[in-house]
Structures are given as C-alpha cells and as structure tokens.
Amino acid sequence: MSHDEPHKTTDDKLVYMANQIATFFKSQPEAERPKGVADHINKFWEQRMRRAFFAMIDKGDPRFDPLVVQAAPLIKRPAKIAKA
Amino acid sequence: MSLVPEIDYGTPASLSEKMVTLTIDGREITVPEGTSIMRASMEAGIQVPKLCATDMVDAFGSCRLCLVEIEGRNGTPASCTTPVAAGLKVHTQTSRLKDIRKGVMELYISDHPLDCLTCAANGDCELQDMAGAVGLRDVRYGYEGDNHVKARDNGETNTRWMPKDESNPYFTYDPSKCIVCSRCVRACEEVQGTFALTIEGRGFDSRVSPGMHENFLSSECVSCGACVQACPTATLTEKSVIEIGQPEHSVVTTCAYCGVGCSFKAEMRGEELVRMVPWKDGKANRGHSCVKGRFAYGYSTHRQRILNPMIREKVSDPWREVTWEEAYAHVASEFRRIQYQYGRDAVGGITSSRCTNEETYLVQKLVRAGFGNNNVDTCARVCHSPTGYGLGQTFGTSAGTQDFDSVEHSDVVVIIGANPTDGHPVFGSRLKKRLRQGAKLIVIDPRRTDIVRSPHIEAAYHLPLKPGTNVAVMTALAHVIVTEGLFDEAFIRERCDWSEFEDWAAFVADENHSPEAVEKYTGVKPEDLRSAARLFAAGGNGAIYYGLGVTEHSQGSTTVIAIANLAMATGNIGRPGVGVNPLRGQNNVQGSCDMGSFPHELPGYRHVSDDATRDTFEKMWGVKLSDEPGLRIPNMLDAAVDGTFKGLYVQGEDILQSDPDTKHVAAGLAAMECVVVQDLFLNETANYAHVFLPGSTFLEKDGTFTNAERRINRVRKVMTPRNGYGDWEVTQKLAQAMGLDWNYSHPSEIMDEIAATTPSFALVSYDYLDKMGSVQWPCNEKTPLGSPIMHIDGFVRGKGKFIRTEYVATDEKTGPRFPLLLTTGRILSQYNVGAQTRRTENVVWHEEDRLEIHPHDAENRGIHDGDWIRLASRSGDTTLRALITDRVAPGVVYTTFHHPTTQANVITTDFSDWATNCPEYKVTAVQVSPSNGPSEWQMEYDEQARQSRRITAKLEAAE
Ligand code: SF4
Ligand code: SF4
Ligand code: SF4
Ligand code: FES
C-alpha cells in the first residue's frame, strides 16, 4: 500500500488538535481565550492524552500555538496510571 | 390479539378553531368549520359509503357513492366534497340514495373481475365492502362488452386490457382491478410529493399510469407505498400480502432506519411479518412512510444473518461456533486479563444508534460500572457530536428545538448540508407539502440536491458553496442581517445577553465577513447571499434544518454555533414554525446521545466531573465512578495503535466502514487483543473481531427509540429473536459474567432506572408511553406532556449566548496533485453503511456507489459516463464508476458510501471537528483518473474480508 503522507503519530495529532482548539478561541473576546482552551481540554481529553500533552508542553515543544502554551497552566494534570 | 383499529374519516381533519353544529340522521354533532359532511358523519359514528375518498388525501368527488340528502337543498350532494354548515339536517340513507348507490356499484362491478375468493385483497377490499354496504345483489351487464378486466378469450386483442406491472420489487399494479378512483394519484401528489402517477386517457379508457406510460420501476416512483395504502382495491398490493395472505394481528412499533422515527403497524400472521403499514397516529410521520421502513425489512430473515456466537484466537483464524456461556466467559476473562495486564483504561465500548435506548444505556453502564472507566463512545461521534457542542454552548441544551409538525407553520425554510428527500424522506415529504403551499426555500449545499427543483417546488435561492466554507457563508448571512438592521432587537433584548450580542454584531459586521469579501473562497454570488439573508430575516417564521453537511467538517461545531446565532438574531426560536433543527441520521442517534454514550457525559448530558450526578449513579449502581473523561472513538484507535488500548466491545456499529480513514481504523482494530462485535451480520468491523455475538432486530425486542424531534417512541417485540436473545439480554449476560449483579427481566425496568436517574426523563415509563403514544423529552413534573417546542419562555441556559464564528479554512486543501474536492452523502433507498438495505430488494435502486463528476472535469480527464475511475486522496485510493452530472459544480465530486467494496472511507482523511473530533467527511482533496479495475487496497481488503469470514466447527443444534 502506498502512503502519500508521512505517518502521523498520536503526538502529532494531539498537537494538531490542541492548535485547532486554540484557533477557535483566538477569535473569541480576549479575556476568555486561555480559559476557553483549558476548559475544553479538561472537559474532553482523556488522561493519557493529557499526559502525552504535558510531556510535550513541559519539554517546550515548539509546535504548540502560543495560546495553547498560555492555557497549559489551567489544564488539569492527569493522575498516576490506574491499575485494574 | 387483533388488528390495531384505524378509522378512515374519509377526508382530512379541518384545523379551524370555529365550531359548527349540525344534525346527521337525527344525531347532533359539533365539528370544526370546514369539515366535510362525510367526516362529520364518521365522527358521529355513521359511515357513509365511499370509494374515492380517504382521509389521507383531499376529497375529489368522483365516485358518487357518498351522496347524501340535505333538508332544504336540492339534489344529492357528495358528502366528501360538501362542507358542514350550522343547522344543516343531513340524511345519509334514503330510498333515493339507496337506488343511486346500487346503480353506481353495479357499474363498477360490471367492469371488475369477480375473483374475490382468490384475490389478495379478499377481506381488505373497500369495493367488496361497499358492494356489501349498498346491498348489491346482481349485476345486469356481462363481460362481453367493453371491459378492461381480461384479455379476450377468443384470441382477439382487448386494447383496454393491460397486463400486471410487477417491476417494483415490493408491490404489484394490476390494472384490471383498477376503479380509477385516483386515490393513488392524489396520495403520490399530496402525501409523498413525487407526482409519479397520472390518470391517462379519459372516461372509460382512463388508467393509472406511472410517469409517461412507464412501469413503476423505471418511473419517478420512489416506492414510498402511499399509493398502495390509498388504493381501495387489490390493484396496488404488497407482494408480501399476495404471497402470505391477510394479516390477523398487528402491533404498533417504530422504524429502525432513520431519525424521523416513523410509527408503523407491524401486521402479522403468527410470527410471520406480513407487511409494515405506517400508522396514522404516529406523530412523526402522520401515516406516511418511505421505502426503507415500509418495505426493506427482509434483512431480518436474510440467510447471512449470524445466529450463533463465535470466537477465534486470531483474526486470521476461521470462526468457531460456541455456546453463549462460552462466549460470555471468554469475553469476561479476556477483558479482565487485559485490564490486569495493561491497566483499567485499556478497554472500552461503543454503543449503537441503531439499538434501543435501553440497550445503549446498558452498554455505557457496563463500561462505567463494569470496566470502571469512561471509554464509551457512539457513532453519533461521526455525525452529530458538533450539534451537541454548538447548541449546548449557545442555547444550553443539545436538543433540536422543534417537532416535525412545526414545519406546517414555517414561512421560510433554510436547508443546510442536508438532503431531506433522501436522508429523511418522510420529513422531506412533509416539508415539500408546506413548500407547495407557498413557504419559501433557501438551500445551502455544494450540490444541487433534489429539493432545489422538484415537481411544483423551486428553491428561492440555492447557494452552491464550496465544500468546507459553511462558516463563512453563515457568518456572511449574519453580516447582512446585522448591517442592514434586520435583526429582532426586542427578542434579543428579552431572551439573550445583550452585551454578547453587541460583541457578536460588531464581529460579523466587519467588512471581512461581507458576502462580497467571502465570495472568493465560498464561491457564492454576493447578490444571492444578500437576498437570501433578507428573505430569512423578514419572511415570517424562519426555520433552519441541517444535516451532516454541517457537522462533518473541521468547523462543524462552529457552523452549528453560527446557525444558532442566526436563529437568535432573527428571533426565530421558541414557537411553532421556527427553530434550529438537526436532522439526525440513524434511528436512535438522539437516544444514544441522551443515554450517556459519550466519554465525558453520563445520561442526560451531565459531565462526568459533576459530583452530584456521579453520586446519583454511584448510589444506584453501588460502585465508584471515574470522574475523568474517557477516550473518543478516534482516540481509542490512536491509543490502540500506541499499544495502550487493547479491548473493545462494539454493539451494533460498523466502525471499520463508517469511520473515516479506513486504514487507520483497521490498524487500530488489528492492534487490539479482544474485539467483541455484536451485530446481525459479519460486518466489516467483524473482520478484525475475536468474538462475535449475534444481535437481534427491532422486530425481536421491546424498547424505545428517540427520534430527531426528541420523541420517545416504543419499539415492540413482534417475533421471537432468531438468535435467541434481545441485545439488552446479551449485554446483561456479559455484565453478569463480569461479576455485575444485574437482574433486569424486561426493558421497561431499564427505562424505569433511566427515569429515576435522568431528570429530563423523569416521567417516562412504558405505561406512560402506552397511554400517551409517545412523548418528547424533557418529560417531567414541569412538562408532563413532553416538550414539542423548546425554549418557549426563555433559553435552557438562561440567556441565549451569541458566540463569534471566525471562518478557518480546513487544512485539507486542494493542490496540483489533488485538485478536486470530494464530498459524501447518502441516498434514499440505502441506509448508512447499508448492512441492512443491501440485504433487501432495495438494491434494485442502487446497486453500487457512483462518483458524480461535472461534465467539464470529466472531459478534461477523458472520463465517460459509466467508466471505471480511480479516486485518490492523501489517505488512499479506491475505484468506482463515474456518473457525469451537472448537479455538482466543476471542481467538486460526490459519492455515497453504502457499499463496502467501494471503501469510500479509504479516501477520507483523519481531519476532524476542532471541538468534538467529528470526522471531516465532507471535504477531501482528491484526484480522479481513468482506471481499469479495483485498486490494490480493494483487492487486499476483499481477500482479508473473505478469509476472516470463514466459519468452521458448526455447533450441532443451536439453542
Ligand atoms: S409508491 Fe409512492 S412515489 Fe411511488 S407511485 Fe406510489 S405514492 Fe408515488
Ligand atoms: S390503482 Fe387503486 S387507488 Fe389508484 S385509481 Fe386504481 S383503484 Fe384507485
Ligand atoms: S427510514 Fe425514516 S422516513 Fe423512512 S420509514 Fe423509516 S423512519 Fe420513516
Ligand atoms: S367518496 Fe365522495 S364522491 Fe367518492
């Protein structure tokens, strides 16, 4: 099978999704922007997604939109991995 | 048990509020002004003989059987066409009337075959009934003269005789039995709105004819069945009735195909389904139906249905039939093993919008209470999740705002990214009826859908936008409304937050959002857009209906917000005839969302982090619940590829076929260690499954579906499940195998639990539904009769919230390699991934998916109509045949995705809505080139599918 695009990793997708969310809130009134992004991620992102997100943010991954970086302190850090 | 009685009042009800009192056969009766004498009589319990009248269509007055005498008036007026008047004294049975009626009947019968005993309509024929009613005892004319009853015995040709037309797979037309009452013609016009039938010829020569003397199959007929139902004789008859005979009992139930949620009477002989007849009292369909619900139920007895559970070690192994106990034990131990090995969050479930509310509720309960996480999602993710987000933000609830009846009060209807005549046919017919009465239509769609121009309907404006530019167009409409001062200030001041409105108004008023400025990417003519905006704002009651063409975009949620903004700005919320109406795809999309199928929401749209809500369920279920949102379907697949998600329980969904980027879905499924599929057939997802649990059809279980207008409709069991168990029982057994203490003995107990835990369902119970027929949630102390219209005195969230909607171009862009935009859709006769409809006679209308392409684009590529072409995108390629048409604009191509071999989702990419991850089905950059056969992927896929469907080791007697 031919793949035209380089394979997108889950990390790539998370960066993309976070930036997409930021793009929406960027057009909203200024005061609401970081909180809008953070609330959204808190509400919809599962722990392992947020874990991967913080692993990148904490390393200062340059691919994130500045608004995402600004929102990061408002995003809930995930708990330790749960065992059954 | 007996047949559910339905009274034919002869003519439609009058909506007048003014009442009139008259006397019929000495009985006083009061009815609304405008009621026919025939209907008034029936309401008084007096049945006037009739043939050409039936209450589904307007009276025509041609048979002269329903004559009455009125004191003080001359002659014998037809009761079906004569309206009531105050103080009339009507007699329905006098010797003069009796003589006339006998004469009329004698003429009819003299040109009608007398094979009543062997006729399929025997016992259900109005001609027979009327002959009895008028006391017809002999017929003085023979068949020697002119007749259209039979071919001549002496070898001459009888030019008046026509053979049967059996071209339609579901019903026959036998012209020899036709009494030319034109009920069928009127039903096709007035109820269905297709205008497929005409009366050809005049007088004694007249005949019903589909189209221009065609047969039914090649005519415009869409096989809705309205004419069959209207026909008083055996002329138009279901083939199933011809084959089986007349039904002896019937049960009211709900169609399992689309979000209209039509009510049907399942007419039975023992456990054999004779036919499905739309139920007049069904509040969604008012006695109408489409080809799917009316006829396409044959899949339930299709030979490919799987009736025994099966398991296998690896997906490359053949299936092995096992007992139910073995299957449950296997799933339970596998899921526990996976959770022990990879963590509690390594498993999840997918609920189905084809299954009942009760079944969906149980699956999410199993995931939350049994698996101990929130990894539950539903296929609504891939269709209407942006509706939930967008309407939740602006209005405070994801609920569509109206009932279907509302359209009867609309003056301007906007349809965006929906194709109601195909996707929601019965609503489409009701809408067309309103449009023929004069309501104006605005269509916003890249493709010229059927409704843009159809018999007696012409859209005032069709805005053929480039796929992916919905937000720009909607914001430009708002721009015109705000800058031209067309907004409803009084409404906004009273109902919405005024400062948010001001902020939004300033935003949309920006020159960048003007129709002129956005034309360069939307492709919509600014004059048209301006006129459409003015019409919507100033044309009276404005209603917006939208579908997947809105939601399945990377800005799906933003478009929904833009729609809500527009409705609020024009004051079109909170009364009949207006509103924001999401047309939901599958039968129970609404219900599956309501029942907590989302990884962040418990039933009733309450976030998992809400302590009070969790507390309610924790007390009821006796377990601790996770307050962390779970994985959505695309996230599950990503996690599977990453190795952290290993087990999935999929009920009644086919994610491999319905979800975008098939290769990624396949990779995700292939990476899991235990995939459990519960379905009727070995669907595409089952190619990657380790356990298969046979499912049951909607005919085989009790439950409820909730349609697009939030209407909770009963589904009633009419036959024993062929696989042995209803889907809710299977989930329960599975839960028990995992150690959960569940003991539901009937789905009604599940509904009671839903009502006890979910405020918007507080009063709902099976008893209450039996009493009310159906109710629309919220149905609780405050609104005991349900809620046909939402936000009547104010928005659910308090003040309506205006939110800015900035257009952002999708990253899925055309370029030199992929210069065309592909958009996808569906057609009438097939349903979603087609697993059911493909297994019925409906295939005669759609044997394959075709690629619609504009003549200009086709010519450039040397493609002719019907040629095999290769369709390629950045994700993959497939082959299908071309259909050249100017319905699509140059630069745009379109296809449906009903057949697995087409694999249209190999083409779609993994771009998705920013807020909800709803996939961007509606925009994919593609290239089209001539081809000479299936693609490499299609061949590999077929081979894999063939291998994985092998079944060995049949169990002996299955229970
Ligand atoms: S089946 Fe429906 S569309 Fe076809 S002729 Fe009858 S009423 Fe018209
Ligand atoms: S086909 Fe049936 S409904 Fe139509 S005109 Fe003939 S008898 Fe009447
Ligand atoms: S498919 Fe939809 S419109 Fe057709 S009968 Fe079923 S519910 Fe009604
Ligand atoms: S029923 Fe009134 S004229 Fe036929």
Coordinates of C-alpha atoms in Angstrom, one line a residue, chain B residues 186-372:
Chain B
R186 CA -53.6 12.1 -5.1
A187 CA -51.6 10.2 -2.4
C188 CA -48.5 10.4 -4.6
E189 CA -49.0 14.1 -5.1
E190 CA -50.3 15.3 -1.8
V191 CA -48.7 12.9 0.7
Q192 CA -45.5 11.9 -0.9
G193 CA -45.0 14.9 -3.2
T194 CA -43.4 12.9 -6.0
F195 CA -46.1 13.3 -8.7
A196 CA -45.1 10.0 -10.3
L197 CA -48.7 8.9 -11.2
T198 CA -51.2 10.3 -13.6
I199 CA -54.5 9.3 -15.0
E200 CA -54.0 8.6 -18.7
G201 CA -56.9 8.8 -21.1
R202 CA -60.4 9.9 -20.5
G203 CA -63.7 8.3 -19.4
F204 CA -63.9 4.6 -19.8
D205 CA -60.4 4.5 -21.2
S206 CA -58.7 6.2 -18.3
R207 CA -56.0 4.3 -16.5
V208 CA -53.5 5.0 -13.8
S209 CA -50.0 5.3 -15.2
P210 CA -46.6 5.8 -13.6
G211 CA -44.8 8.6 -15.4
M212 CA -45.1 8.8 -19.2
H213 CA -46.5 5.3 -19.7
E214 CA -43.6 3.6 -17.9
N215 CA -43.5 0.8 -15.5
F216 CA -43.2 1.6 -11.8
L217 CA -39.5 0.8 -11.5
S218 CA -38.4 3.0 -14.4
S219 CA -40.7 5.9 -13.4
E220 CA -40.1 8.6 -10.9
C221 CA -41.7 6.5 -8.2
V222 CA -39.6 6.2 -5.0
S223 CA -41.6 3.3 -3.7
C224 CA -42.9 5.0 -0.6
G225 CA -46.0 2.9 -0.6
A226 CA -48.5 5.8 -0.1
C227 CA -50.4 4.8 -3.3
V228 CA -50.5 1.2 -2.2
Q229 CA -52.0 2.2 1.1
A230 CA -54.5 4.6 -0.6
C231 CA -55.8 2.0 -3.0
P232 CA -59.2 0.7 -2.0
T233 CA -58.8 -2.5 -4.2
A234 CA -56.2 -5.1 -4.9
T235 CA -54.9 -3.0 -7.8
L236 CA -51.9 -1.9 -5.9
T237 CA -50.9 -4.6 -3.4
E238 CA -47.9 -5.6 -1.4
K239 CA -46.2 -8.6 -2.9
S240 CA -45.9 -10.0 0.6
V241 CA -49.7 -9.9 1.1
I242 CA -50.1 -11.7 -2.3
E243 CA -47.6 -14.3 -1.1
I244 CA -48.7 -14.8 2.6
G245 CA -52.3 -13.6 2.9
Q246 CA -54.1 -11.1 5.0
P247 CA -52.6 -10.4 8.5
E248 CA -54.6 -11.4 11.6
H249 CA -53.0 -9.2 14.2
S250 CA -50.9 -6.1 14.3
V251 CA -48.6 -4.3 16.8
V252 CA -47.5 -0.6 16.7
T253 CA -43.8 -0.2 16.6
T254 CA -41.1 2.2 15.3
C255 CA -39.0 2.1 12.2
A256 CA -35.4 1.2 12.8
Y257 CA -33.9 3.1 9.9
C258 CA -33.7 6.8 10.2
G259 CA -34.1 9.7 12.6
V260 CA -37.6 10.5 11.5
G261 CA -38.8 7.6 13.6
C262 CA -42.0 6.7 11.8
S263 CA -44.6 4.7 13.6
F264 CA -45.7 1.5 11.9
K265 CA -48.2 -1.2 12.4
A266 CA -46.3 -4.5 12.0
E267 CA -49.1 -6.6 10.5
M268 CA -48.6 -10.2 11.4
R269 CA -49.7 -13.7 10.8
G270 CA -48.5 -15.6 13.8
E271 CA -44.8 -14.7 14.0
E272 CA -44.6 -14.0 10.3
L273 CA -44.5 -10.4 9.3
V274 CA -47.0 -9.8 6.5
R275 CA -46.4 -6.1 6.0
M276 CA -45.4 -2.8 7.7
V277 CA -48.1 -0.2 7.4
P278 CA -47.4 3.4 8.5
W279 CA -49.6 4.3 11.5
K280 CA -51.8 7.3 11.2
D281 CA -51.5 8.2 14.8
G282 CA -47.7 8.2 14.6
K283 CA -46.8 11.8 15.5
A284 CA -43.6 11.9 13.5
N285 CA -45.0 10.5 10.2
R286 CA -48.8 11.0 10.4
G287 CA -49.4 7.9 8.4
H288 CA -46.7 8.3 5.8
S289 CA -43.6 6.2 5.2
C290 CA -40.6 5.7 2.9
V291 CA -39.4 2.6 1.1
K292 CA -37.0 1.6 3.8
G293 CA -39.4 1.4 6.8
R294 CA -42.3 0.3 4.6
F295 CA -40.7 -2.4 2.7
A296 CA -37.0 -3.0 3.5
Y297 CA -37.3 -5.4 6.4
G298 CA -36.2 -8.5 4.6
Y299 CA -32.8 -8.4 6.1
S300 CA -34.2 -9.7 9.4
T301 CA -34.6 -13.1 7.8
H302 CA -31.6 -12.9 5.5
R303 CA -29.6 -16.1 5.2
Q304 CA -26.4 -14.3 6.0
R305 CA -27.6 -13.4 9.5
I306 CA -25.5 -15.0 12.1
L307 CA -27.4 -16.8 14.8
N308 CA -24.8 -18.4 17.0
P309 CA -21.9 -16.9 19.0
M310 CA -18.5 -17.4 17.6
I311 CA -14.9 -16.9 18.8
R312 CA -11.4 -17.2 17.5
E313 CA -7.9 -16.9 18.7
K314 CA -6.5 -14.7 16.0
V315 CA -8.4 -12.7 13.3
S316 CA -6.6 -14.8 10.7
D317 CA -8.3 -17.9 12.1
P318 CA -11.7 -19.1 10.9
W319 CA -14.6 -18.6 13.3
R320 CA -15.6 -21.3 15.6
E321 CA -19.2 -21.5 16.9
V322 CA -19.5 -21.8 20.6
T323 CA -22.3 -21.7 23.2
W324 CA -23.4 -18.4 24.6
E325 CA -21.9 -19.3 28.0
E326 CA -18.6 -19.9 26.5
A327 CA -18.7 -16.7 24.6
Y328 CA -19.6 -14.7 27.7
A329 CA -16.9 -16.4 29.8
H330 CA -14.3 -15.8 27.1
V331 CA -15.1 -12.1 26.9
A332 CA -15.2 -11.6 30.6
S333 CA -11.8 -13.4 31.2
E334 CA -10.2 -11.6 28.3
F335 CA -11.3 -8.1 29.4
R336 CA -10.2 -8.8 32.9
R337 CA -6.8 -10.1 31.7
I338 CA -6.3 -7.1 29.5
Q339 CA -7.2 -4.7 32.3
Y340 CA -4.9 -6.5 34.7
Q341 CA -2.0 -6.5 32.2
Y342 CA -2.4 -3.1 30.6
G343 CA -4.4 -1.1 33.1
R344 CA -8.0 -0.3 33.8
D345 CA -8.3 2.1 30.9
A346 CA -7.2 -0.3 28.3
V347 CA -10.7 -1.4 27.4
G348 CA -13.9 0.3 26.3
G349 CA -17.2 0.0 24.5
I350 CA -19.1 1.5 21.6
T351 CA -22.8 1.9 21.8
S352 CA -25.1 1.9 18.7
S353 CA -27.5 4.4 17.4
R354 CA -29.3 1.5 15.8
C355 CA -30.1 -0.1 19.1
T356 CA -32.7 0.9 21.7
N357 CA -32.2 3.5 24.4
E358 CA -32.3 0.7 26.9
E359 CA -29.6 -1.3 25.2
T360 CA -27.4 1.8 24.8
Y361 CA -27.9 2.6 28.4
L362 CA -26.7 -0.8 29.4
V363 CA -23.6 -0.7 27.3
Q364 CA -22.5 2.6 28.9
K365 CA -23.4 1.2 32.3
L366 CA -21.3 -1.8 31.6
V367 CA -18.3 0.4 30.6
R368 CA -18.7 2.8 33.5
A369 CA -19.7 0.4 36.3
G370 CA -18.1 -2.8 35.0
F371 CA -14.9 -1.7 33.2
G372 CA -14.5 1.2 35.7

